Coordinates of C-alpha atoms and ligand atoms in Angstrom, one line a residue:
M785 CA -17.4 -13.8 59.9
T786 CA -18.5 -12.4 56.7
T787 CA -16.7 -14.6 54.1
P788 CA -16.1 -18.3 55.2
Q789 CA -12.1 -18.9 54.9
F790 CA -10.9 -22.4 54.2
P791 CA -7.3 -23.5 54.2
K792 CA -5.6 -23.7 50.5
N793 CA -5.0 -27.6 51.1
F794 CA -8.6 -28.3 52.6
L795 CA -9.7 -31.5 51.2
W796 CA -13.4 -31.3 49.8
G797 CA -15.5 -34.5 48.9
G798 CA -18.1 -37.0 49.9
A799 CA -18.3 -40.3 51.9
I800 CA -19.6 -43.6 51.2
A801 CA -19.4 -47.4 52.4
A802 CA -18.6 -50.6 50.6
N803 CA -22.1 -52.2 52.0
Q804 CA -24.2 -49.2 51.1
V805 CA -23.2 -48.5 47.6
E806 CA -21.3 -51.6 46.0
G807 CA -24.0 -54.0 45.7
A808 CA -22.3 -57.2 43.7
Y809 CA -23.3 -59.6 46.8
L810 CA -21.1 -62.5 46.9
T811 CA -19.4 -61.6 43.3
D812 CA -15.9 -62.4 42.7
G813 CA -15.6 -64.4 45.7
K814 CA -16.7 -62.1 48.5
G815 CA -18.0 -63.7 51.7
L816 CA -21.0 -63.1 53.8
S817 CA -20.6 -60.1 55.7
S818 CA -22.4 -58.9 59.2
S819 CA -24.2 -56.3 56.9
D820 CA -25.5 -58.8 54.5
C821 CA -26.8 -60.6 57.4
Q822 CA -29.0 -57.3 58.6
P823 CA -30.8 -56.8 55.6
H824 CA -33.1 -54.1 57.1
G825 CA -30.4 -52.2 58.7
I826 CA -28.2 -51.9 61.6
F827 CA -31.0 -52.2 64.2
G828 CA -33.0 -54.9 62.3
E829 CA -33.0 -58.4 62.8
I830 CA -30.0 -60.8 62.1
V831 CA -30.5 -63.4 59.3
E832 CA -28.1 -65.7 58.3
R833 CA -28.2 -65.5 54.5
K834 CA -28.1 -68.4 52.1
P835 CA -26.7 -67.8 48.6
N836 CA -29.9 -68.4 46.9
D837 CA -32.1 -66.2 49.0
Q838 CA -34.5 -63.5 47.9
T839 CA -32.6 -60.4 46.9
E840 CA -32.3 -57.7 49.5
I841 CA -31.7 -54.2 48.7
K842 CA -28.0 -53.9 50.0
D843 CA -27.4 -56.8 47.7
V844 CA -27.6 -54.7 44.8
A845 CA -27.4 -51.3 46.2
I846 CA -26.5 -48.8 43.7
D847 CA -24.3 -51.0 41.9
F848 CA -21.2 -49.0 42.4
Y849 CA -19.1 -52.2 42.2
H850 CA -19.8 -52.0 38.4
R851 CA -20.7 -48.3 37.9
Y852 CA -18.0 -46.5 39.8
P853 CA -16.4 -45.0 36.9
E854 CA -19.4 -43.1 36.0
D855 CA -19.9 -42.1 39.6
I856 CA -16.2 -41.1 40.0
A857 CA -16.7 -39.1 36.9
L858 CA -19.3 -37.1 38.6
F859 CA -17.6 -36.6 41.8
A860 CA -14.6 -35.4 39.8
E861 CA -17.1 -32.9 37.9
M862 CA -18.0 -31.5 41.3
G863 CA -14.4 -30.8 42.0
F864 CA -13.9 -33.7 44.7
T865 CA -10.3 -33.6 46.1
T866 CA -11.2 -36.7 48.3
L867 CA -13.5 -39.5 48.3
R868 CA -14.1 -41.5 51.4
T869 CA -14.9 -45.2 50.9
S870 CA -14.3 -48.2 52.7
I871 CA -13.0 -51.8 51.8
A872 CA -15.3 -54.7 52.5
W873 CA -13.1 -56.8 54.5
T874 CA -15.1 -59.6 53.2
R875 CA -14.0 -59.0 49.5
I876 CA -10.1 -59.6 50.9
F877 CA -10.9 -62.5 53.1
P878 CA -14.2 -63.8 52.6
N879 CA -14.4 -65.8 55.8
G880 CA -11.8 -63.6 57.8
D881 CA -9.7 -66.7 58.8
E882 CA -8.2 -67.6 55.3
S883 CA -4.4 -67.7 55.1
T884 CA -4.4 -65.9 51.6
P885 CA -6.4 -63.0 50.5
N886 CA -9.0 -63.1 47.7
E887 CA -7.0 -61.7 44.7
A888 CA -10.2 -60.6 42.8
G889 CA -11.3 -58.5 45.8
L890 CA -7.9 -56.9 46.1
A891 CA -8.0 -56.2 42.2
F892 CA -11.3 -54.5 42.6
Y893 CA -9.9 -51.7 44.6
D894 CA -6.9 -51.4 42.8
K895 CA -9.0 -50.4 40.1
L896 CA -11.2 -48.4 42.1
F897 CA -8.5 -46.2 43.6
A898 CA -6.7 -46.1 40.1
E899 CA -9.8 -44.3 39.0
M900 CA -9.8 -41.8 41.7
H901 CA -6.4 -41.0 41.0
K902 CA -6.9 -40.3 37.5
Y903 CA -9.0 -37.3 38.6
N904 CA -6.7 -36.3 41.3
I905 CA -9.1 -37.6 44.0
E906 CA -7.4 -38.6 47.2
P907 CA -8.7 -41.9 48.6
L908 CA -9.5 -41.7 52.1
V909 CA -10.3 -45.3 53.1
T910 CA -12.1 -47.0 56.3
L911 CA -10.8 -50.4 57.0
S912 CA -14.1 -51.6 58.7
H913 CA -17.4 -49.5 58.0
Y914 CA -20.2 -51.5 59.9
E915 CA -19.0 -55.0 58.6
M916 CA -17.0 -57.8 58.9
P917 CA -17.0 -61.6 58.0
F918 CA -20.0 -63.2 59.2
H919 CA -18.0 -66.3 59.5
L920 CA -16.1 -64.5 62.4
I921 CA -19.1 -64.0 64.3
K922 CA -20.4 -67.3 64.1
E923 CA -17.4 -69.2 64.5
Y924 CA -15.3 -67.0 67.0
G925 CA -18.0 -64.6 68.5
G926 CA -16.9 -61.7 66.7
W927 CA -14.9 -59.5 68.5
G928 CA -15.7 -61.4 71.7
S929 CA -12.7 -63.1 70.9
R930 CA -9.2 -62.1 71.1
K931 CA -8.3 -64.1 67.9
T932 CA -10.4 -61.2 65.9
I933 CA -7.6 -59.1 66.6
E934 CA -5.2 -61.2 64.7
F935 CA -7.6 -61.8 61.8
F936 CA -8.2 -57.9 61.5
E937 CA -4.4 -57.2 62.0
K938 CA -3.6 -59.6 58.8
Y939 CA -6.7 -58.0 56.9
A940 CA -5.1 -54.7 57.8
K941 CA -1.6 -55.3 56.7
T942 CA -2.7 -57.0 53.7
V943 CA -4.5 -53.8 52.4
F944 CA -1.8 -51.6 53.7
N945 CA 0.9 -53.5 51.8
R946 CA -1.5 -53.8 48.6
Y947 CA -2.3 -49.8 48.5
K948 CA 0.4 -48.2 49.9
D949 CA 1.3 -46.3 46.9
S950 CA -2.4 -45.3 46.3
V951 CA -3.7 -44.6 49.9
K952 CA -2.6 -42.0 51.9
Y953 CA -5.5 -41.4 54.5
W954 CA -6.9 -44.4 56.5
L955 CA -9.5 -44.8 59.1
T956 CA -9.7 -47.8 61.3
F957 CA -13.4 -48.2 62.5
N958 CA -16.4 -46.4 61.5
E959 CA -18.2 -44.8 64.4
I960 CA -16.6 -47.1 66.8
N961 CA -18.8 -46.1 69.6
M962 CA -21.8 -47.4 67.6
S963 CA -20.9 -50.6 69.2
L964 CA -23.0 -49.6 72.5
H965 CA -26.0 -49.1 70.5
S966 CA -25.9 -52.0 68.0
P967 CA -23.5 -54.8 69.2
M968 CA -23.9 -56.7 66.3
T969 CA -23.2 -53.8 63.7
G970 CA -20.2 -52.9 66.0
V971 CA -18.5 -55.7 67.5
G972 CA -20.5 -58.7 66.1
L973 CA -22.2 -59.9 69.4
I974 CA -25.4 -61.8 68.1
E975 CA -26.4 -63.0 71.5
N976 CA -26.0 -60.0 73.5
N977 CA -28.3 -57.3 74.0
S978 CA -27.1 -54.0 74.8
D979 CA -27.4 -54.5 78.9
D980 CA -24.7 -57.0 78.9
K981 CA -21.8 -54.6 79.4
Q982 CA -19.4 -56.9 80.4
S983 CA -19.4 -58.6 77.0
I984 CA -19.6 -55.5 75.1
Y985 CA -16.9 -53.6 76.7
Q986 CA -14.7 -56.6 76.4
A987 CA -15.2 -56.9 72.9
I988 CA -14.8 -53.2 72.5
H989 CA -11.5 -53.5 74.3
H990 CA -10.4 -56.0 71.6
Q991 CA -11.5 -53.7 68.7
L992 CA -9.5 -50.7 70.4
V993 CA -6.4 -52.9 70.5
A994 CA -6.9 -54.0 66.9
S995 CA -7.3 -50.3 65.9
A996 CA -4.0 -49.2 67.6
R997 CA -2.3 -52.3 65.9
A998 CA -3.6 -50.9 62.5
V999 CA -2.2 -47.7 63.3
K1000 CA 1.2 -49.1 64.2
A1001 CA 1.0 -51.4 60.9
C1002 CA 0.1 -48.4 58.9
H1003 CA 3.0 -46.2 60.4
E1004 CA 5.4 -49.1 59.5
I1005 CA 4.1 -50.0 56.1
I1006 CA 3.2 -46.6 54.7
P1007 CA 5.4 -43.9 56.7
D1008 CA 3.9 -41.2 54.6
A1009 CA 0.4 -42.0 55.4
K1010 CA -2.0 -40.9 58.0
I1011 CA -4.5 -42.8 59.8
G1012 CA -7.3 -41.7 62.0
N1013 CA -9.9 -42.9 64.2
M1014 CA -13.9 -42.4 63.5
L1015 CA -16.3 -41.4 66.2
L1016 CA -20.1 -40.8 66.1
G1017 CA -20.2 -37.4 67.3
A1018 CA -23.3 -37.6 69.3
V1019 CA -22.4 -34.2 71.3
A1020 CA -24.8 -33.7 74.2
Y1021 CA -26.1 -30.5 75.9
P1022 CA -27.6 -30.3 79.3
L1023 CA -31.4 -30.1 78.9
T1024 CA -31.5 -27.6 81.7
P1025 CA -28.9 -25.7 83.7
R1026 CA -29.8 -27.8 86.7
P1027 CA -26.4 -29.1 88.0
S1028 CA -27.9 -32.7 87.9
D1029 CA -28.3 -32.0 84.0
V1030 CA -25.1 -30.8 83.7
M1031 CA -23.4 -33.9 85.7
A1032 CA -25.6 -36.2 83.4
T1033 CA -24.4 -34.5 80.2
L1034 CA -20.7 -34.9 81.1
E1035 CA -21.3 -38.7 81.7
E1036 CA -23.3 -38.8 78.6
N1037 CA -20.4 -37.4 76.5
H1038 CA -18.1 -39.7 78.4
G1039 CA -19.8 -42.6 76.9
W1040 CA -18.7 -41.7 73.2
L1041 CA -15.4 -39.6 74.1
F1042 CA -13.9 -42.9 75.9
F1043 CA -13.1 -44.3 72.5
G1044 CA -11.6 -41.3 71.4
D1045 CA -9.8 -40.6 74.7
V1046 CA -8.1 -44.4 74.3
Q1047 CA -7.5 -44.0 70.5
C1048 CA -5.8 -40.5 70.9
R1049 CA -4.2 -40.9 74.2
G1050 CA -3.2 -44.6 74.3
Y1051 CA -4.9 -45.5 77.5
Y1052 CA -8.1 -45.8 79.4
P1053 CA -9.5 -42.6 80.9
S1054 CA -9.7 -42.3 84.6
Y1055 CA -13.4 -41.7 84.7
M1056 CA -14.0 -45.3 83.1
R1057 CA -12.8 -47.0 86.3
R1058 CA -15.7 -45.8 88.2
Y1059 CA -18.2 -46.5 85.5
F1060 CA -16.6 -50.1 85.0
A1061 CA -16.9 -50.8 88.6
K1062 CA -20.5 -49.4 88.9
N1063 CA -21.6 -51.8 86.0
G1064 CA -19.7 -54.9 87.0
V1065 CA -17.5 -54.7 84.4
E1066 CA -14.2 -56.5 84.6
L1067 CA -12.0 -56.1 81.5
N1068 CA -9.3 -58.6 80.7
I1069 CA -6.4 -56.1 79.5
T1070 CA -3.0 -57.8 79.2
E1071 CA 0.5 -56.1 79.1
Q1072 CA 0.7 -56.5 75.6
D1073 CA -2.6 -54.9 75.1
K1074 CA -1.3 -51.9 77.0
Q1075 CA 1.8 -51.6 75.0
D1076 CA -0.5 -52.1 71.7
L1077 CA -2.7 -49.1 73.0
K1078 CA 0.2 -46.8 72.9
S1079 CA 0.1 -46.2 69.0
T1080 CA -2.2 -43.4 68.7
V1081 CA -3.9 -41.9 65.7
D1082 CA -2.5 -39.2 63.9
F1083 CA -5.8 -37.2 63.3
V1084 CA -9.4 -37.5 64.8
S1085 CA -12.2 -37.9 62.3
F1086 CA -16.1 -38.0 63.0
S1087 CA -19.6 -38.0 61.9
Y1088 CA -22.1 -35.5 62.7
Y1089 CA -25.8 -35.3 61.9
M1090 CA -27.3 -33.6 65.1
S1091 CA -26.7 -32.9 68.7
C1092 CA -28.8 -34.1 71.6
C1093 CA -29.7 -33.3 75.3
A1094 CA -28.8 -35.1 78.5
T1095 CA -30.8 -34.9 81.6
A1096 CA -30.8 -36.5 85.0
D1097 CA -34.7 -36.5 85.0
P1098 CA -36.1 -40.0 84.3
A1099 CA -39.5 -38.5 82.9
Q1100 CA -37.8 -36.5 80.4
K1101 CA -35.7 -39.4 79.3
T1102 CA -38.2 -41.4 77.8
K1103 CA -38.8 -38.6 74.9
G1104 CA -35.8 -39.6 73.2
N1105 CA -36.2 -41.2 70.0
I1106 CA -32.8 -42.0 68.4
L1107 CA -30.0 -43.7 70.5
D1108 CA -31.9 -42.4 73.8
M1109 CA -31.4 -39.0 72.9
V1110 CA -33.5 -36.4 74.4
P1111 CA -34.6 -33.8 72.0
N1112 CA -33.6 -30.1 72.3
P1113 CA -36.6 -28.0 72.3
Y1114 CA -35.0 -25.4 70.5
L1115 CA -34.2 -27.3 67.3
E1116 CA -36.2 -28.5 64.3
S1117 CA -36.1 -31.9 62.9
S1118 CA -35.7 -33.8 59.9
E1119 CA -38.5 -35.9 58.2
W1120 CA -36.5 -38.8 60.1
G1121 CA -36.6 -36.8 63.4
W1122 CA -32.9 -36.1 63.3
Q1123 CA -32.5 -32.8 65.1
I1124 CA -30.9 -29.9 62.9
D1125 CA -28.0 -28.0 64.5
P1126 CA -25.6 -26.2 62.5
V1127 CA -24.0 -24.6 65.6
G1128 CA -23.2 -27.9 67.1
I1129 CA -20.6 -28.8 64.5
R1130 CA -18.7 -25.7 65.6
Y1131 CA -19.0 -26.4 69.4
L1132 CA -18.0 -30.1 68.6
L1133 CA -14.9 -29.2 66.6
N1134 CA -14.0 -27.2 69.5
V1135 CA -14.4 -29.7 72.2
L1136 CA -12.5 -32.1 70.3
Y1137 CA -9.6 -29.8 69.2
E1138 CA -9.2 -28.7 72.7
R1139 CA -9.3 -32.3 74.3
Y1140 CA -6.8 -33.8 71.7
Q1141 CA -5.0 -31.2 70.0
K1142 CA -4.8 -33.4 67.1
P1143 CA -6.3 -32.4 63.3
L1144 CA -9.7 -33.4 62.7
F1145 CA -11.5 -34.4 59.6
V1146 CA -15.5 -34.1 59.3
V1147 CA -16.2 -37.4 57.5
E1148 CA -19.9 -37.5 57.6
N1149 CA -22.4 -34.9 57.5
G1150 CA -25.7 -34.3 55.6
L1151 CA -29.5 -34.5 55.2
G1152 CA -31.5 -37.5 54.6
A1153 CA -34.8 -36.4 52.7
K1154 CA -37.2 -37.4 50.2
D1155 CA -36.5 -35.9 46.8
K1156 CA -39.4 -35.2 44.2
V1157 CA -38.4 -35.6 40.7
E1158 CA -40.3 -32.7 38.8
A1159 CA -42.0 -33.5 35.4
D1160 CA -39.1 -31.7 33.8
G1161 CA -36.8 -34.1 35.4
S1162 CA -35.2 -31.5 37.9
I1163 CA -34.6 -32.3 41.5
N1164 CA -34.9 -29.0 43.5
D1165 CA -33.4 -29.9 46.9
D1166 CA -32.7 -26.5 48.4
Y1167 CA -33.3 -28.2 51.8
R1168 CA -30.3 -30.0 51.2
I1169 CA -28.3 -27.1 50.3
D1170 CA -29.5 -25.1 53.2
Y1171 CA -28.5 -27.9 55.7
L1172 CA -25.0 -28.3 54.3
N1173 CA -24.4 -24.3 53.8
D1174 CA -25.1 -24.1 57.4
H1175 CA -23.0 -26.5 58.9
L1176 CA -20.1 -25.5 56.4
V1177 CA -20.4 -21.8 57.4
Q1178 CA -20.1 -23.3 61.3
I1179 CA -17.1 -25.2 60.3
A1180 CA -15.4 -22.3 58.9
E1181 CA -16.2 -20.4 62.0
A1182 CA -14.5 -23.3 63.9
I1183 CA -11.6 -22.9 61.9
E1184 CA -11.6 -18.9 62.5
D1185 CA -11.8 -20.2 66.2
G1186 CA -8.4 -22.0 65.6
V1187 CA -9.3 -25.4 65.0
E1188 CA -7.5 -27.4 62.6
V1189 CA -9.8 -29.2 60.0
M1190 CA -8.2 -31.3 57.4
G1191 CA -11.5 -31.7 55.1
Y1192 CA -14.9 -32.5 54.8
T1193 CA -16.7 -35.3 53.2
S1194 CA -20.5 -34.9 53.2
W1195 CA -22.4 -38.2 53.7
G1196 CA -23.9 -39.9 50.7
P1197 CA -22.9 -37.7 47.8
I1198 CA -24.7 -40.3 45.6
D1199 CA -28.0 -41.6 46.8
L1200 CA -27.2 -44.8 48.7
I1201 CA -28.8 -47.4 51.0
S1202 CA -29.4 -46.1 54.6
A1203 CA -27.4 -47.7 57.5
S1204 CA -30.1 -47.5 60.0
K1205 CA -33.4 -49.0 58.0
A1206 CA -31.8 -50.2 54.6
E1207 CA -34.0 -47.7 52.7
V1208 CA -33.2 -45.7 49.7
A1209 CA -36.2 -43.3 50.4
K1210 CA -33.8 -41.4 52.7
R1211 CA -31.7 -39.6 50.2
Y1212 CA -28.4 -37.6 51.1
G1213 CA -27.2 -37.3 47.4
F1214 CA -26.2 -34.6 44.9
I1215 CA -26.7 -37.5 42.4
Y1216 CA -30.1 -39.1 42.6
V1217 CA -30.2 -42.8 41.8
D1218 CA -33.3 -44.1 40.2
L1219 CA -34.2 -46.9 42.8
D1220 CA -37.1 -47.2 45.5
D1221 CA -37.3 -49.4 48.4
S1222 CA -38.6 -52.4 46.7
C1223 CA -35.6 -52.5 44.6
Q1224 CA -37.2 -51.2 41.5
G1225 CA -35.5 -48.8 39.1
T1226 CA -33.0 -48.4 36.2
L1227 CA -30.2 -47.1 38.6
A1228 CA -29.7 -44.3 36.3
R1229 CA -28.0 -41.4 37.7
K1230 CA -29.2 -37.7 37.7
K1231 CA -27.9 -34.4 38.9
K1232 CA -29.8 -32.5 41.6
K1233 CA -29.7 -29.1 42.1
S1234 CA -27.3 -29.4 45.0
F1235 CA -24.8 -31.0 42.5
H1236 CA -24.0 -27.7 41.0
W1237 CA -24.3 -25.7 44.4
Y1238 CA -21.3 -28.1 45.8
Q1239 CA -19.5 -27.8 42.7
S1240 CA -19.3 -23.9 43.1
V1241 CA -18.6 -24.2 46.9
I1242 CA -15.4 -26.3 46.1
K1243 CA -14.5 -24.2 43.2
S1244 CA -14.4 -21.2 45.3
N1245 CA -13.0 -23.3 48.3
G1246 CA -16.0 -22.3 50.2
Q1247 CA -16.4 -18.6 49.4
T1248 CA -20.0 -19.0 47.8
L1249 CA -21.4 -20.1 51.1
K1250 CA -24.1 -17.9 52.5
V1251 CA -23.4 -16.4 55.9
K1252 CA -26.9 -15.7 57.3
Ligands
BGP2632 C1 -23.4 -43.0 60.1 C2 -23.1 -44.1 59.4 C3 -23.3 -44.1 57.8 C4 -24.5 -43.7 57.4 C5 -24.9 -42.3 57.9 C6 -26.5 -41.9 57.9 O1 -24.1 -43.3 61.3 O2 -21.6 -44.2 59.5 O3 -22.8 -45.4 57.4 O4 -25.5 -44.4 56.9 O5 -24.8 -42.4 59.5 O6 -27.2 -42.8 58.7 P1 -28.6 -43.4 57.9 O7 -28.2 -44.1 56.6 O8 -29.3 -44.4 58.8 O9 -29.4 -42.2 57.6

């Protein structure tokens, strides 16, 4: 490939999430969310917050709730044709089990989507991005309870009805497979450690049914909309060609592809039978659940930051640092230890397309790095440009391979609060935000070098990317 080619209607943009940008903690009737109760990130302790507690960084975040017109104008200046964001469930149903929604919360997203449309930016909206009402966790046990399916369905129908004219692209649960690694974040299980597979998979089952019911409701309420799932694309390679490592890799990939298999095919894949039997998991799946699961997604979306390796060798396994991933000896790592593998995104796109034969959407990808503001005020983030360039080139390769890719939204087009550790030092943006980890800063926005780079990439529909 000499010049990258993207389809004419390819959607270009960025991805953010309510709990990582909005701030406005408990403002306008918002309820306490699971994210609010994990102030130090999705692997951090769970703290039941009280209204007058000390301010945590996510409570303010980058104050997108109040500053969104300025931010959307900057996204428009870069040429975005889409913006992925999420709705905070707790702004709509503060406790999750109310009979009527919170009008102030609904009105906020009316204004937000109208602002995007002003610039012809298509909203791509995640129903639940790492958050749910904390009340549902405390009172009902989160997704451990079947009741939560109904609460979620009601929330989904409420927002589909409200935004049916303004939102045509939807996603159900962000990185649904993260439930395995951070049960509190994924399925709202406080008491369970990650070894309690019975509880976790039953909760995941409820979430999969809820996802399918949302798909059905979306098709009924907004027939011209498309709704997808969202997977953490943690693709694994065999650490060595040893057959045992190759088998371990198959199993590792089944661990997360299982979610996509259910959401795309409408039933549990056969390999899970053996896994459940081996791990003593017995799911309560009703006939109605089986019917519900048949509502499958229109497209598959995923995040991709890194690949990893899998091995059957227990001695090697201990080397993994993120989600027990075993590092690849051929790859370099980011400052946060995430291994950089642009070719992996081409491989993953091919794997998913061959498996599901559905359009794909890359809804997260990016480099978290420390940025330096120079004396003249400039921020020269060439490392970010290189990372994004190389991944986009590989996406173009996948398109050339025949994979149908709907669009690309880089993670964190504006600096935001990181999910894993709730820090802002790990920056992803094209736009710098004056804020530090001790919550100090003016919150002023500033364009980085990558801002102008991404602007030219979008303007040329990818033709300015460098094939190295
Ligand atoms: C994904 C999440 C995002 C985002 C991103 C980067 O897992 O969907 O919410 O934060 O990862 O991770 P981090 O913020 O920890 O760097």
